[in-house]
Amino acid sequence: MAVRLEKNPAVSKQALRRMPAYLLYLEALNPTTVVSISATTIANELGLNEVQVRKDLAAASLSGGRPRTGFKVKELIRDIKSYLGYDDVYNAVIIGTGKLGQALLSYQGFAEYGLDIVAAFDTNPELIGQQFNRKPVYPPEKMPEICRSLKIQIGIITVPAEYAQDACDHLTESGIQAIWNFAPVLLTAPPEIIVQNENMAISLAILSQHLSVKLKKQH
Amino acid sequence: MAVRLEKNPAVSKQALRRMPAYLLYLEALNPTTVVSISATTIANELGLNEVQVRKDLAAASLSGGRPRTGFKVKELIRDIKSYLGYDDVYNAVIIGTGKLGQALLSYQGFAEYGLDIVAAFDTNPELIGQQFNRKPVYPPEKMPEICRSLKIQIGIITVPAEYAQDACDHLTESGIQAIWNFAPVLLTAPPEIIVQNENMAISLAILSQHLSVKLKKQH
DNA sequence: TAGATTGTTAATCGATTAACAATC
DNA sequence: TAGATTGTTAATCGATTAACAATC
């Protein structure tokens, strides 16, 4: 996982957010019937501005598109993946094997994003020693040892809100570099630790805003 | 759930994304010891620009802040919640009671966001008739009837990617207004249906970008 | 009062969109 | 060639930040 910041100076955060959508769209195409695709088509299908899509694709694509024919789908998929850093693999552990933790452990799709979840931790003695998707559950005491020996870079927090800060502290002491936090809590971590929050409240607020506007119109 | 678009003309999308973080921060404060708080303090704690926080709070707060003392924490929490539309309640159903679906069904916190998940649907005969967090699982055939009689506005899709479009079509035919999609798929829905994607690939791409920059620095 | 903090107006910055030349 | 599409340069738009007056 390594985003090509060097090449194109204009790697906007916004563009980064749109890339996964391009990828989903391109991967849903039938590769035998659709060999090439234009930025225009993608823009229309996704409801985006044509020039915006063209700039985004130009930033990600190594060989660029061709006038008249557009971009080669296969190449473009490969380039966007590389642009998003899905080629390099990071090792991760999950803290908290409740239902959400189990769901993430069992999800096969992370491999494609360069995320390799190798183990989990939980305090529940009934879960310790079990495996989910062939990934073992360890007691929290083993965190420092396992994170260091398996060279874990990312800790994924899926414990209930009240234990999230503890989990964060434990992970920090275990030498990880980044935290992906699914608990609805603002974590306090040393500045060198990267914290990315998966905040469902944001999605929900945006959805609810659109919905309220829509329902008002119906009256 | 109804965002106050009318009052303040400058309801930026970006501000909407920051609001949930303010809320988490404010709710973590001890209400007996911290009665008032300044935008300056919040900005420092969250690593944001002071003026930005002040503008955001001005947009959400009804009574505004006071020079010297700042905002009353309790009032501010209430105002931001109302601003985000957490006061109005929307009814939702979950399609797909795998681990992710079960996790969402069991999560108690959605009530605070104005989301009331009242039922679930699954094709698995072993799950049909069961309850999770007192919410019953029905077979998909019952979707139109139940969604209409319970006045469901939101459908939450937590089925595997390959069934997500089917689930979307079913929900649309059942008269729902909005879809919250957790499957890594671009859904095709009629334009009047609001689709909000919970795309973990975006979070992961952002995290991986930061991480790659960080790891490069260490060399 | 003095000064911390608010809220607003103006300046800057970044992202989007429009216009257009280059190219296969 | 003609024309669809790319990629770039310039204009616009929106969001952030800076400067400052108002206020408790």
CSV table of C-alpha atoms (C1' of nucleotides) in Angstrom, one decimal:
chain,number,residue,atom,x,y,z
A,1,MET,CA,0.0,0.0,0.0
A,2,ALA,CA,1.7,3.1,-1.2
A,3,VAL,CA,0.0,6.0,-2.8
A,4,ARG,CA,1.9,7.6,-5.7
A,5,LEU,CA,2.2,11.1,-4.2
A,6,GLU,CA,5.4,11.8,-6.1
A,7,LYS,CA,4.2,11.6,-9.7
A,8,ASN,CA,1.2,13.7,-9.7
A,9,PRO,CA,1.3,16.8,-7.5
A,10,ALA,CA,-2.5,17.2,-7.4
A,11,VAL,CA,-3.5,14.2,-5.3
A,12,SER,CA,-6.5,15.7,-3.8
A,13,LYS,CA,-8.2,14.1,-0.9
A,14,GLN,CA,-11.5,14.3,-2.8
A,15,ALA,CA,-10.1,12.4,-5.7
A,16,LEU,CA,-8.9,9.7,-3.3
A,17,ARG,CA,-12.5,9.3,-2.1
A,18,ARG,CA,-13.8,8.9,-5.6
A,19,MET,CA,-11.3,6.3,-6.7
A,20,PRO,CA,-12.9,3.3,-5.0
A,21,ALA,CA,-16.1,4.1,-6.8
A,22,TYR,CA,-14.4,4.0,-10.2
A,23,LEU,CA,-12.8,0.7,-9.2
A,24,LEU,CA,-16.2,-0.8,-8.3
A,25,TYR,CA,-17.7,0.4,-11.5
A,26,LEU,CA,-14.8,-0.9,-13.7
A,27,GLU,CA,-14.7,-4.3,-12.0
A,28,ALA,CA,-18.4,-4.8,-12.6
A,29,LEU,CA,-17.9,-4.5,-16.4
A,30,ASN,CA,-17.7,-7.6,-18.5
A,31,PRO,CA,-14.0,-7.7,-19.5
A,32,THR,CA,-14.7,-9.8,-22.6
A,33,THR,CA,-17.2,-7.3,-24.1
A,34,VAL,CA,-15.9,-4.0,-22.7
A,35,VAL,CA,-12.2,-3.6,-23.5
A,36,SER,CA,-12.0,0.1,-23.5
A,37,ILE,CA,-14.0,2.8,-21.7
A,38,SER,CA,-14.1,6.6,-21.9
A,39,ALA,CA,-14.1,9.1,-19.0
A,40,THR,CA,-17.3,10.4,-20.5
A,41,THR,CA,-19.1,7.1,-20.0
A,42,ILE,CA,-17.9,6.7,-16.5
A,43,ALA,CA,-18.9,10.2,-15.6
A,44,ASN,CA,-22.4,9.7,-17.0
A,45,GLU,CA,-22.8,6.4,-15.2
A,46,LEU,CA,-21.6,7.7,-11.8
A,47,GLY,CA,-23.3,11.1,-12.2
A,48,LEU,CA,-20.0,13.0,-12.0
A,49,ASN,CA,-18.5,15.8,-14.0
A,50,GLU,CA,-16.7,14.6,-17.1
A,51,VAL,CA,-13.6,16.7,-16.6
A,52,GLN,CA,-13.4,15.7,-13.0
A,53,VAL,CA,-13.3,12.0,-13.9
A,54,ARG,CA,-10.8,12.7,-16.7
A,55,LYS,CA,-8.5,14.4,-14.2
A,56,ASP,CA,-8.9,11.7,-11.6
A,57,LEU,CA,-8.1,9.0,-14.2
A,58,ALA,CA,-5.1,11.0,-15.5
A,59,ALA,CA,-3.8,11.1,-12.0
A,60,ALA,CA,-4.1,7.4,-11.5
A,61,SER,CA,-3.4,6.0,-15.0
A,62,LEU,CA,0.2,5.4,-15.9
A,63,SER,CA,-0.2,5.1,-19.7
A,64,GLY,CA,-3.1,7.5,-20.0
A,65,GLY,CA,-6.1,7.2,-22.3
A,66,ARG,CA,-6.3,7.3,-26.1
A,67,PRO,CA,-8.4,9.9,-28.0
A,68,ARG,CA,-11.4,8.2,-29.6
A,69,THR,CA,-11.1,4.9,-27.6
A,70,GLY,CA,-10.6,5.9,-24.0
A,71,PHE,CA,-8.9,3.8,-21.4
A,72,LYS,CA,-8.1,0.1,-21.4
A,73,VAL,CA,-10.3,-1.3,-18.6
A,74,LYS,CA,-7.8,-3.9,-17.4
A,75,GLU,CA,-4.9,-1.4,-17.3
A,76,LEU,CA,-7.1,1.2,-15.6
A,77,ILE,CA,-8.2,-1.2,-12.9
A,78,ARG,CA,-4.5,-2.2,-12.3
A,79,ASP,CA,-3.4,1.4,-12.2
A,80,ILE,CA,-6.1,2.6,-9.8
A,81,LYS,CA,-5.3,-0.3,-7.5
A,82,SER,CA,-1.7,0.6,-7.5
A,83,TYR,CA,-2.5,4.3,-7.0
A,84,LEU,CA,-4.6,3.5,-4.0
A,85,GLY,CA,-1.8,1.4,-2.6
A,86,TYR,CA,-3.6,-2.0,-2.8
A,87,ASP,CA,-0.4,-3.6,-4.1
A,88,ASP,CA,1.6,-3.4,-0.9
A,89,VAL,CA,0.3,-5.6,1.9
A,90,TYR,CA,0.0,-4.4,5.5
A,91,ASN,CA,-0.5,-6.8,8.4
A,92,ALA,CA,-3.4,-6.1,10.8
A,93,VAL,CA,-4.9,-7.5,14.0
A,94,ILE,CA,-8.5,-7.0,15.3
A,95,ILE,CA,-9.2,-6.1,18.9
A,96,GLY,CA,-12.6,-7.3,19.9
A,97,THR,CA,-14.3,-10.4,18.3
A,98,GLY,CA,-17.9,-9.4,18.8
A,99,LYS,CA,-20.1,-9.6,15.8
A,100,LEU,CA,-18.5,-6.7,14.0
A,101,GLY,CA,-15.0,-8.1,14.7
A,102,GLN,CA,-16.1,-11.5,13.4
A,103,ALA,CA,-17.6,-9.9,10.4
A,104,LEU,CA,-14.4,-8.2,9.5
A,105,LEU,CA,-12.3,-11.3,10.3
A,106,SER,CA,-14.5,-13.4,8.0
A,107,TYR,CA,-14.6,-10.9,5.1
A,108,GLN,CA,-12.6,-12.2,2.2
A,109,GLY,CA,-12.4,-8.9,0.3
A,110,PHE,CA,-9.7,-7.2,2.4
A,111,ALA,CA,-7.0,-9.2,0.7
A,112,GLU,CA,-7.8,-7.3,-2.5
A,113,TYR,CA,-7.2,-4.0,-0.7
A,114,GLY,CA,-3.8,-5.1,0.6
A,115,LEU,CA,-5.0,-5.7,4.2
A,116,ASP,CA,-4.0,-9.0,5.8
A,117,ILE,CA,-5.7,-9.6,9.1
A,118,VAL,CA,-3.6,-12.2,10.8
A,119,ALA,CA,-5.0,-12.5,14.3
A,120,ALA,CA,-7.5,-11.2,16.8
A,121,PHE,CA,-7.6,-10.4,20.5
A,122,ASP,CA,-10.5,-10.7,23.0
A,123,THR,CA,-10.9,-10.9,26.7
A,124,ASN,CA,-13.7,-13.4,26.6
A,125,PRO,CA,-12.2,-16.9,27.6
A,126,GLU,CA,-14.8,-18.6,25.4
A,127,LEU,CA,-13.5,-17.0,22.3
A,128,ILE,CA,-9.8,-17.2,23.1
A,129,GLY,CA,-8.3,-20.2,21.3
A,130,GLN,CA,-11.0,-20.2,18.7
A,131,GLN,CA,-10.5,-19.3,15.1
A,132,PHE,CA,-12.5,-17.2,12.6
A,133,ASN,CA,-11.7,-17.6,9.0
A,134,ARG,CA,-8.5,-19.5,10.2
A,135,LYS,CA,-7.5,-16.5,12.2
A,136,PRO,CA,-6.8,-17.3,15.9
A,137,VAL,CA,-8.1,-15.3,18.9
A,138,TYR,CA,-5.5,-14.5,21.6
A,139,PRO,CA,-5.8,-13.0,25.0
A,140,PRO,CA,-4.9,-9.3,25.2
A,141,GLU,CA,-1.7,-10.0,27.2
A,142,LYS,CA,-0.1,-11.5,24.1
A,143,MET,CA,-0.6,-8.4,22.1
A,144,PRO,CA,2.9,-6.9,22.4
A,145,GLU,CA,4.6,-10.2,21.7
A,146,ILE,CA,2.4,-11.1,18.7
A,147,CYS,CA,2.3,-7.7,17.1
A,148,ARG,CA,6.1,-7.4,17.2
A,149,SER,CA,6.8,-10.9,16.0
A,150,LEU,CA,4.3,-10.8,13.2
A,151,LYS,CA,5.2,-7.2,12.2
A,152,ILE,CA,1.7,-5.8,12.6
A,153,GLN,CA,1.3,-2.3,11.3
A,154,ILE,CA,-2.4,-1.8,11.8
A,155,GLY,CA,-4.7,-2.4,14.7
A,156,ILE,CA,-8.5,-2.6,14.1
A,157,ILE,CA,-10.6,-1.6,17.0
A,158,THR,CA,-14.0,-3.3,17.2
A,159,VAL,CA,-14.6,-3.4,21.0
A,160,PRO,CA,-17.5,-1.6,22.7
A,161,ALA,CA,-17.1,2.2,23.1
A,162,GLU,CA,-16.1,2.0,26.7
A,163,TYR,CA,-13.1,-0.3,26.0
A,164,ALA,CA,-11.9,1.4,22.9
A,165,GLN,CA,-9.4,3.8,24.6
A,166,ASP,CA,-7.9,0.8,26.5
A,167,ALA,CA,-7.5,-1.1,23.2
A,168,CYS,CA,-5.9,1.9,21.6
A,169,ASP,CA,-3.4,2.2,24.5
A,170,HIS,CA,-2.6,-1.5,24.3
A,171,LEU,CA,-2.0,-1.3,20.5
A,172,THR,CA,0.2,1.7,20.9
A,173,GLU,CA,2.3,-0.1,23.5
A,174,SER,CA,2.5,-3.1,21.1
A,175,GLY,CA,4.3,-1.0,18.5
A,176,ILE,CA,1.7,-0.7,15.8
A,177,GLN,CA,1.7,2.3,13.5
A,178,ALA,CA,-1.9,2.9,12.7
A,179,ILE,CA,-5.4,2.4,14.1
A,180,TRP,CA,-8.6,1.8,12.2
A,181,ASN,CA,-11.3,2.6,14.8
A,182,PHE,CA,-14.8,1.3,14.5
A,183,ALA,CA,-15.9,2.4,18.0
A,184,PRO,CA,-17.9,5.6,18.3
A,185,VAL,CA,-15.3,7.3,20.4
A,186,LEU,CA,-12.6,9.9,19.9
A,187,LEU,CA,-9.3,8.1,20.7
A,188,THR,CA,-6.4,9.8,22.4
A,189,ALA,CA,-3.2,8.5,20.8
A,190,PRO,CA,0.4,9.7,20.5
A,191,PRO,CA,0.8,12.0,17.5
A,192,GLU,CA,3.0,9.5,15.6
A,193,ILE,CA,0.1,7.0,15.5
A,194,ILE,CA,-2.3,7.4,12.6
A,195,VAL,CA,-5.9,7.1,13.6
A,196,GLN,CA,-8.6,6.6,11.0
A,197,ASN,CA,-12.2,6.6,12.2
A,198,GLU,CA,-14.9,4.6,10.5
A,199,ASN,CA,-17.7,6.8,11.6
A,200,MET,CA,-21.1,5.6,10.7
A,201,ALA,CA,-22.7,8.6,12.3
A,202,ILE,CA,-21.4,10.7,9.4
A,203,SER,CA,-22.9,8.5,6.8
A,204,LEU,CA,-26.1,8.4,8.7
A,205,ALA,CA,-26.2,12.2,9.1
A,206,ILE,CA,-25.7,12.7,5.4
A,207,LEU,CA,-28.4,10.1,4.5
A,208,SER,CA,-30.8,11.6,7.0
A,209,GLN,CA,-30.2,15.1,5.6
A,210,HIS,CA,-31.0,13.9,2.0
A,211,LEU,CA,-34.0,12.0,3.3
A,212,SER,CA,-35.4,14.9,5.2
A,213,VAL,CA,-35.1,17.2,2.1
A,214,LYS,CA,-36.8,14.5,0.1
A,215,LEU,CA,-39.7,13.9,2.5
A,216,LYS,CA,-40.3,17.6,2.7
A,217,LYS,CA,-40.6,17.9,-1.1
A,218,GLN,CA,-43.3,15.2,-1.1
A,219,HIS,CA,-45.6,17.4,0.9
B,1,MET,CA,-34.1,13.5,11.4
B,2,ALA,CA,-34.2,16.9,9.6
B,3,VAL,CA,-31.2,19.0,9.1
B,4,ARG,CA,-31.8,22.8,9.5
B,5,LEU,CA,-31.0,23.9,6.0
B,6,GLU,CA,-33.3,26.9,6.1
B,7,LYS,CA,-31.7,28.8,8.9
B,8,ASN,CA,-28.1,29.0,8.0
B,9,PRO,CA,-27.4,29.2,4.3
B,10,ALA,CA,-23.8,27.9,4.6
B,11,VAL,CA,-24.5,24.3,5.5
B,12,SER,CA,-21.3,22.9,3.9
B,13,LYS,CA,-21.0,19.2,3.4
B,14,GLN,CA,-17.6,19.4,5.1
B,15,ALA,CA,-19.1,20.9,8.2
B,16,LEU,CA,-21.7,18.1,8.3
B,17,ARG,CA,-18.8,15.6,8.4
B,18,ARG,CA,-17.1,17.3,11.3
B,19,MET,CA,-20.3,17.6,13.5
B,20,PRO,CA,-20.3,14.0,14.7
B,21,ALA,CA,-16.7,14.5,16.0
B,22,TYR,CA,-17.7,17.5,18.0
B,23,LEU,CA,-20.6,15.5,19.4
B,24,LEU,CA,-18.3,12.6,20.4
B,25,TYR,CA,-15.9,15.1,22.1
B,26,LEU,CA,-18.6,17.0,23.9
B,27,GLU,CA,-20.3,13.8,25.1
B,28,ALA,CA,-17.1,12.6,26.6
B,29,LEU,CA,-16.8,15.6,28.8
B,30,ASN,CA,-17.8,15.4,32.4
B,31,PRO,CA,-21.0,17.5,32.6
B,32,THR,CA,-20.6,18.2,36.3
B,33,THR,CA,-17.1,19.7,36.0
B,34,VAL,CA,-17.3,21.2,32.5
B,35,VAL,CA,-20.3,23.4,32.1
B,36,SER,CA,-19.1,25.7,29.3
B,37,ILE,CA,-16.5,25.2,26.6
B,38,SER,CA,-14.9,27.5,24.0
B,39,ALA,CA,-14.5,26.9,20.3
B,40,THR,CA,-10.8,27.5,20.9
B,41,THR,CA,-10.5,24.5,23.3
B,42,ILE,CA,-12.4,22.2,21.0
B,43,ALA,CA,-10.3,23.2,18.0
B,44,ASN,CA,-7.1,22.5,19.9
B,45,GLU,CA,-8.3,19.2,21.2
B,46,LEU,CA,-9.4,18.0,17.8
B,47,GLY,CA,-6.6,19.6,15.9
B,48,LEU,CA,-8.8,21.8,13.8
B,49,ASN,CA,-8.7,25.5,12.9
B,50,GLU,CA,-10.3,27.7,15.5
B,51,VAL,CA,-12.3,29.8,13.1
B,52,GLN,CA,-13.6,26.7,11.4
B,53,VAL,CA,-14.9,25.3,14.6
B,54,ARG,CA,-16.4,28.6,15.5
B,55,LYS,CA,-18.3,28.8,12.2
B,56,ASP,CA,-19.4,25.2,12.5
B,57,LEU,CA,-20.7,25.7,16.0
B,58,ALA,CA,-22.4,29.0,15.0
B,59,ALA,CA,-24.2,27.1,12.3
B,60,ALA,CA,-25.5,24.4,14.6
B,61,SER,CA,-26.0,26.4,17.8
B,62,LEU,CA,-29.4,28.1,18.3
B,63,SER,CA,-28.5,30.4,21.1
B,64,GLY,CA,-24.8,30.9,20.2
B,65,GLY,CA,-21.8,31.2,22.5
B,66,ARG,CA,-20.9,33.9,25.0
B,67,PRO,CA,-17.7,36.0,24.8
B,68,ARG,CA,-15.4,34.9,27.7
B,69,THR,CA,-17.2,31.7,28.6
B,70,GLY,CA,-17.9,30.0,25.3
B,71,PHE,CA,-20.8,27.5,24.7
B,72,LYS,CA,-22.9,25.7,27.3
B,73,VAL,CA,-22.0,22.1,26.7
B,74,LYS,CA,-25.4,20.6,27.4
B,75,GLU,CA,-27.1,23.1,25.0
B,76,LEU,CA,-24.5,22.6,22.4
B,77,ILE,CA,-24.9,18.8,22.4
B,78,ARG,CA,-28.7,19.2,22.1
B,79,ASP,CA,-28.3,21.7,19.2
B,80,ILE,CA,-25.8,19.7,17.2
B,81,LYS,CA,-28.0,16.6,17.6
B,82,SER,CA,-31.0,18.6,16.3
B,83,TYR,CA,-28.8,20.1,13.6
B,84,LEU,CA,-27.9,16.6,12.4
B,85,GLY,CA,-31.5,15.5,12.5
B,86,TYR,CA,-31.1,13.0,15.3
B,87,ASP,CA,-34.4,14.2,16.8
B,88,ASP,CA,-36.7,12.8,14.2
B,89,VAL,CA,-36.9,9.0,14.0
B,90,TYR,CA,-36.7,7.0,10.8
B,91,ASN,CA,-37.7,3.3,10.6
B,92,ALA,CA,-35.3,0.9,9.0
B,93,VAL,CA,-35.0,-2.7,8.1
B,94,ILE,CA,-31.9,-4.8,7.5
B,95,ILE,CA,-31.4,-7.1,4.6
B,96,GLY,CA,-29.0,-9.8,5.3
B,97,THR,CA,-28.4,-11.2,8.8
B,98,GLY,CA,-24.9,-12.4,8.5
B,99,LYS,CA,-22.4,-11.2,11.0
B,100,LEU,CA,-22.4,-7.6,9.9
B,101,GLY,CA,-26.2,-7.5,9.8
B,102,GLN,CA,-26.3,-9.0,13.3
B,103,ALA,CA,-23.8,-6.5,14.6
B,104,LEU,CA,-25.9,-3.6,13.3
B,105,LEU,CA,-29.1,-5.2,14.7
B,106,SER,CA,-27.5,-5.6,18.1
B,107,TYR,CA,-26.0,-2.2,18.3
B,108,GLN,CA,-27.8,-0.1,20.8
B,109,GLY,CA,-26.4,3.2,19.7
B,110,PHE,CA,-28.5,3.8,16.6
B,111,ALA,CA,-31.5,5.0,18.7
B,112,GLU,CA,-29.5,8.0,19.7
B,113,TYR,CA,-29.0,8.8,16.0
B,114,GLY,CA,-32.8,8.6,15.3
B,115,LEU,CA,-32.5,5.3,13.5
B,116,ASP,CA,-35.0,2.6,14.6
B,117,ILE,CA,-34.2,-0.8,13.1
B,118,VAL,CA,-37.4,-2.7,13.5
B,119,ALA,CA,-36.9,-5.9,11.5
B,120,ALA,CA,-34.6,-7.9,9.3
B,121,PHE,CA,-34.8,-10.1,6.3
B,122,ASP,CA,-32.8,-13.2,5.3
B,123,THR,CA,-33.2,-16.1,2.9
B,124,ASN,CA,-31.6,-18.6,5.3
B,125,PRO,CA,-34.4,-20.8,6.8
B,126,GLU,CA,-32.4,-21.3,10.0
B,127,LEU,CA,-32.4,-17.6,10.7
B,128,ILE,CA,-36.0,-16.8,9.7
B,129,GLY,CA,-38.2,-16.6,12.8
B,130,GLN,CA,-35.2,-15.9,15.0
B,131,GLN,CA,-34.7,-12.6,16.8
B,132,PHE,CA,-31.7,-10.4,17.3
B,133,ASN,CA,-31.9,-7.7,19.9
B,134,ARG,CA,-35.7,-8.4,19.9
B,135,LYS,CA,-35.9,-7.7,16.2
B,136,PRO,CA,-37.5,-10.5,14.1
B,137,VAL,CA,-36.0,-12.0,10.9
B,138,TYR,CA,-38.5,-12.5,8.1
B,139,PRO,CA,-38.2,-14.2,4.7
B,140,PRO,CA,-37.7,-11.7,1.7
B,141,GLU,CA,-41.2,-12.4,0.4
B,142,LYS,CA,-42.7,-10.5,3.3
B,143,MET,CA,-40.7,-7.3,2.5
B,144,PRO,CA,-43.3,-5.3,0.6
B,145,GLU,CA,-46.0,-6.1,3.1
B,146,ILE,CA,-43.9,-5.4,6.2
B,147,CYS,CA,-42.2,-2.3,4.8
B,148,ARG,CA,-45.5,-0.7,4.0
B,149,SER,CA,-47.3,-1.6,7.2
B,150,LEU,CA,-44.4,-0.5,9.4
B,151,LYS,CA,-43.8,2.6,7.3
B,152,ILE,CA,-40.1,1.8,6.7
B,153,GLN,CA,-38.1,4.6,5.2
B,154,ILE,CA,-34.6,3.1,5.1
B,155,GLY,CA,-33.3,-0.2,4.0
B,156,ILE,CA,-29.9,-1.3,5.2
B,157,ILE,CA,-28.1,-3.7,2.9
B,158,THR,CA,-25.7,-6.1,4.6
B,159,VAL,CA,-25.9,-9.0,2.1
B,160,PRO,CA,-22.8,-10.4,0.2
B,161,ALA,CA,-21.9,-8.3,-2.8
B,162,GLU,CA,-23.5,-10.6,-5.3
B,163,TYR,CA,-26.9,-10.3,-3.8
B,164,ALA,CA,-26.8,-6.6,-3.1
B,165,GLN,CA,-28.5,-5.4,-6.3
B,166,ASP,CA,-31.3,-7.9,-5.7
B,167,ALA,CA,-31.8,-6.6,-2.2
B,168,CYS,CA,-31.8,-3.1,-3.6
B,169,ASP,CA,-34.5,-4.0,-6.2
B,170,HIS,CA,-36.6,-5.7,-3.5
B,171,LEU,CA,-36.4,-2.7,-1.2
B,172,THR,CA,-37.3,-0.3,-4.1
B,173,GLU,CA,-40.4,-2.4,-4.9
B,174,SER,CA,-41.3,-2.3,-1.2
B,175,GLY,CA,-41.6,1.4,-1.2
B,176,ILE,CA,-38.7,2.5,0.9
B,177,GLN,CA,-37.1,6.0,0.4
B,178,ALA,CA,-33.5,5.5,1.1
B,179,ILE,CA,-30.8,2.7,1.1
B,180,TRP,CA,-27.8,2.5,3.3
B,181,ASN,CA,-25.5,0.1,1.5
B,182,PHE,CA,-22.7,-1.8,3.2
B,183,ALA,CA,-22.0,-4.1,0.3
B,184,PRO,CA,-18.9,-3.2,-1.8
B,185,VAL,CA,-21.1,-2.7,-5.0
B,186,LEU,CA,-22.3,0.2,-6.9
B,187,LEU,CA,-26.1,-0.1,-6.8
B,188,THR,CA,-28.5,0.8,-9.6
B,189,ALA,CA,-31.6,2.4,-8.2
B,190,PRO,CA,-34.3,4.7,-9.5
B,191,PRO,CA,-33.3,8.4,-9.1
B,192,GLU,CA,-35.9,9.1,-6.4
B,193,ILE,CA,-34.2,6.6,-4.1
B,194,ILE,CA,-31.4,8.0,-2.0
B,195,VAL,CA,-28.4,5.7,-1.8
B,196,GLN,CA,-25.7,6.2,0.8
B,197,ASN,CA,-22.7,3.9,0.6
B,198,GLU,CA,-20.7,2.9,3.6
B,199,ASN,CA,-17.5,2.4,1.8
B,200,MET,CA,-14.7,0.9,3.9
B,201,ALA,CA,-12.4,0.9,0.9
B,202,ILE,CA,-12.3,4.7,1.1
B,203,SER,CA,-11.3,4.7,4.8
B,204,LEU,CA,-8.7,2.0,4.1
B,205,ALA,CA,-7.2,3.9,1.2
B,206,ILE,CA,-6.9,7.1,3.3
B,207,LEU,CA,-5.3,5.1,6.1
B,208,SER,CA,-3.0,3.3,3.8
B,209,GLN,CA,-1.9,6.6,2.2
B,210,HIS,CA,-1.0,8.1,5.6
B,211,LEU,CA,0.8,4.9,6.6
B,212,SER,CA,2.9,4.8,3.4
B,213,VAL,CA,4.0,8.4,3.9
B,214,LYS,CA,4.8,7.6,7.5
B,215,LEU,CA,6.8,4.5,6.8
B,216,LYS,CA,8.7,6.3,4.1
B,217,LYS,CA,9.8,8.9,6.5
B,218,GLN,CA,11.1,6.3,8.9
B,219,HIS,CA,13.8,5.3,6.4
C,1,DT,C1',-12.1,48.2,33.0
C,2,DA,C1',-9.2,44.6,30.5
C,3,DG,C1',-9.2,40.7,28.0
C,4,DA,C1',-10.9,36.4,26.4
C,5,DT,C1',-14.0,34.9,23.3
C,6,DT,C1',-17.6,35.4,19.9
C,7,DG,C1',-19.1,36.2,15.2
C,8,DT,C1',-18.4,38.6,10.7
C,9,DT,C1',-16.1,40.5,6.8
C,10,DA,C1',-12.2,40.0,3.6
C,11,DA,C1',-8.3,37.2,1.7
C,12,DT,C1',-6.5,32.9,0.5
C,13,DC,C1',-6.5,28.4,-0.9
C,14,DG,C1',-8.0,24.3,-3.1
C,15,DA,C1',-11.2,21.8,-5.9
C,16,DT,C1',-14.5,21.9,-9.6
C,17,DT,C1',-15.9,23.2,-14.0
C,18,DA,C1',-15.5,25.5,-18.5
C,19,DA,C1',-13.0,26.4,-22.7
C,20,DC,C1',-9.9,24.7,-26.0
C,21,DA,C1',-5.9,22.8,-28.3
C,22,DA,C1',-3.8,18.2,-29.2
C,23,DT,C1',-4.3,13.5,-31.1
C,24,DC,C1',-5.5,9.2,-32.7
D,1,DT,C1',-10.2,13.5,-43.3
D,2,DA,C1',-13.8,14.2,-39.5
D,3,DG,C1',-14.8,13.7,-35.0
D,4,DA,C1',-14.7,11.7,-30.6
D,5,DT,C1',-12.0,11.8,-26.8
D,6,DT,C1',-7.9,13.1,-24.2
D,7,DG,C1',-5.3,16.3,-21.4
D,8,DT,C1',-4.3,21.2,-20.2
D,9,DT,C1',-4.9,26.0,-19.2
D,10,DA,C1',-8.0,29.5,-17.4
D,11,DA,C1',-12.3,30.8,-14.8
D,12,DT,C1',-15.4,29.8,-11.2
D,13,DC,C1',-17.0,28.2,-7.1
D,14,DG,C1',-16.8,26.8,-2.4
D,15,DA,C1',-14.3,26.1,1.8
D,16,DT,C1',-10.7,27.5,4.9
D,17,DT,C1',-8.1,30.8,7.2
D,18,DA,C1',-6.8,35.6,8.5
D,19,DA,C1',-8.0,40.0,10.3
D,20,DC,C1',-10.9,42.6,13.2
D,21,DA,C1',-14.8,44.6,15.4
D,22,DA,C1',-18.4,43.5,18.9
D,23,DT,C1',-19.5,41.9,23.6
D,24,DC,C1',-19.8,40.1,28.0
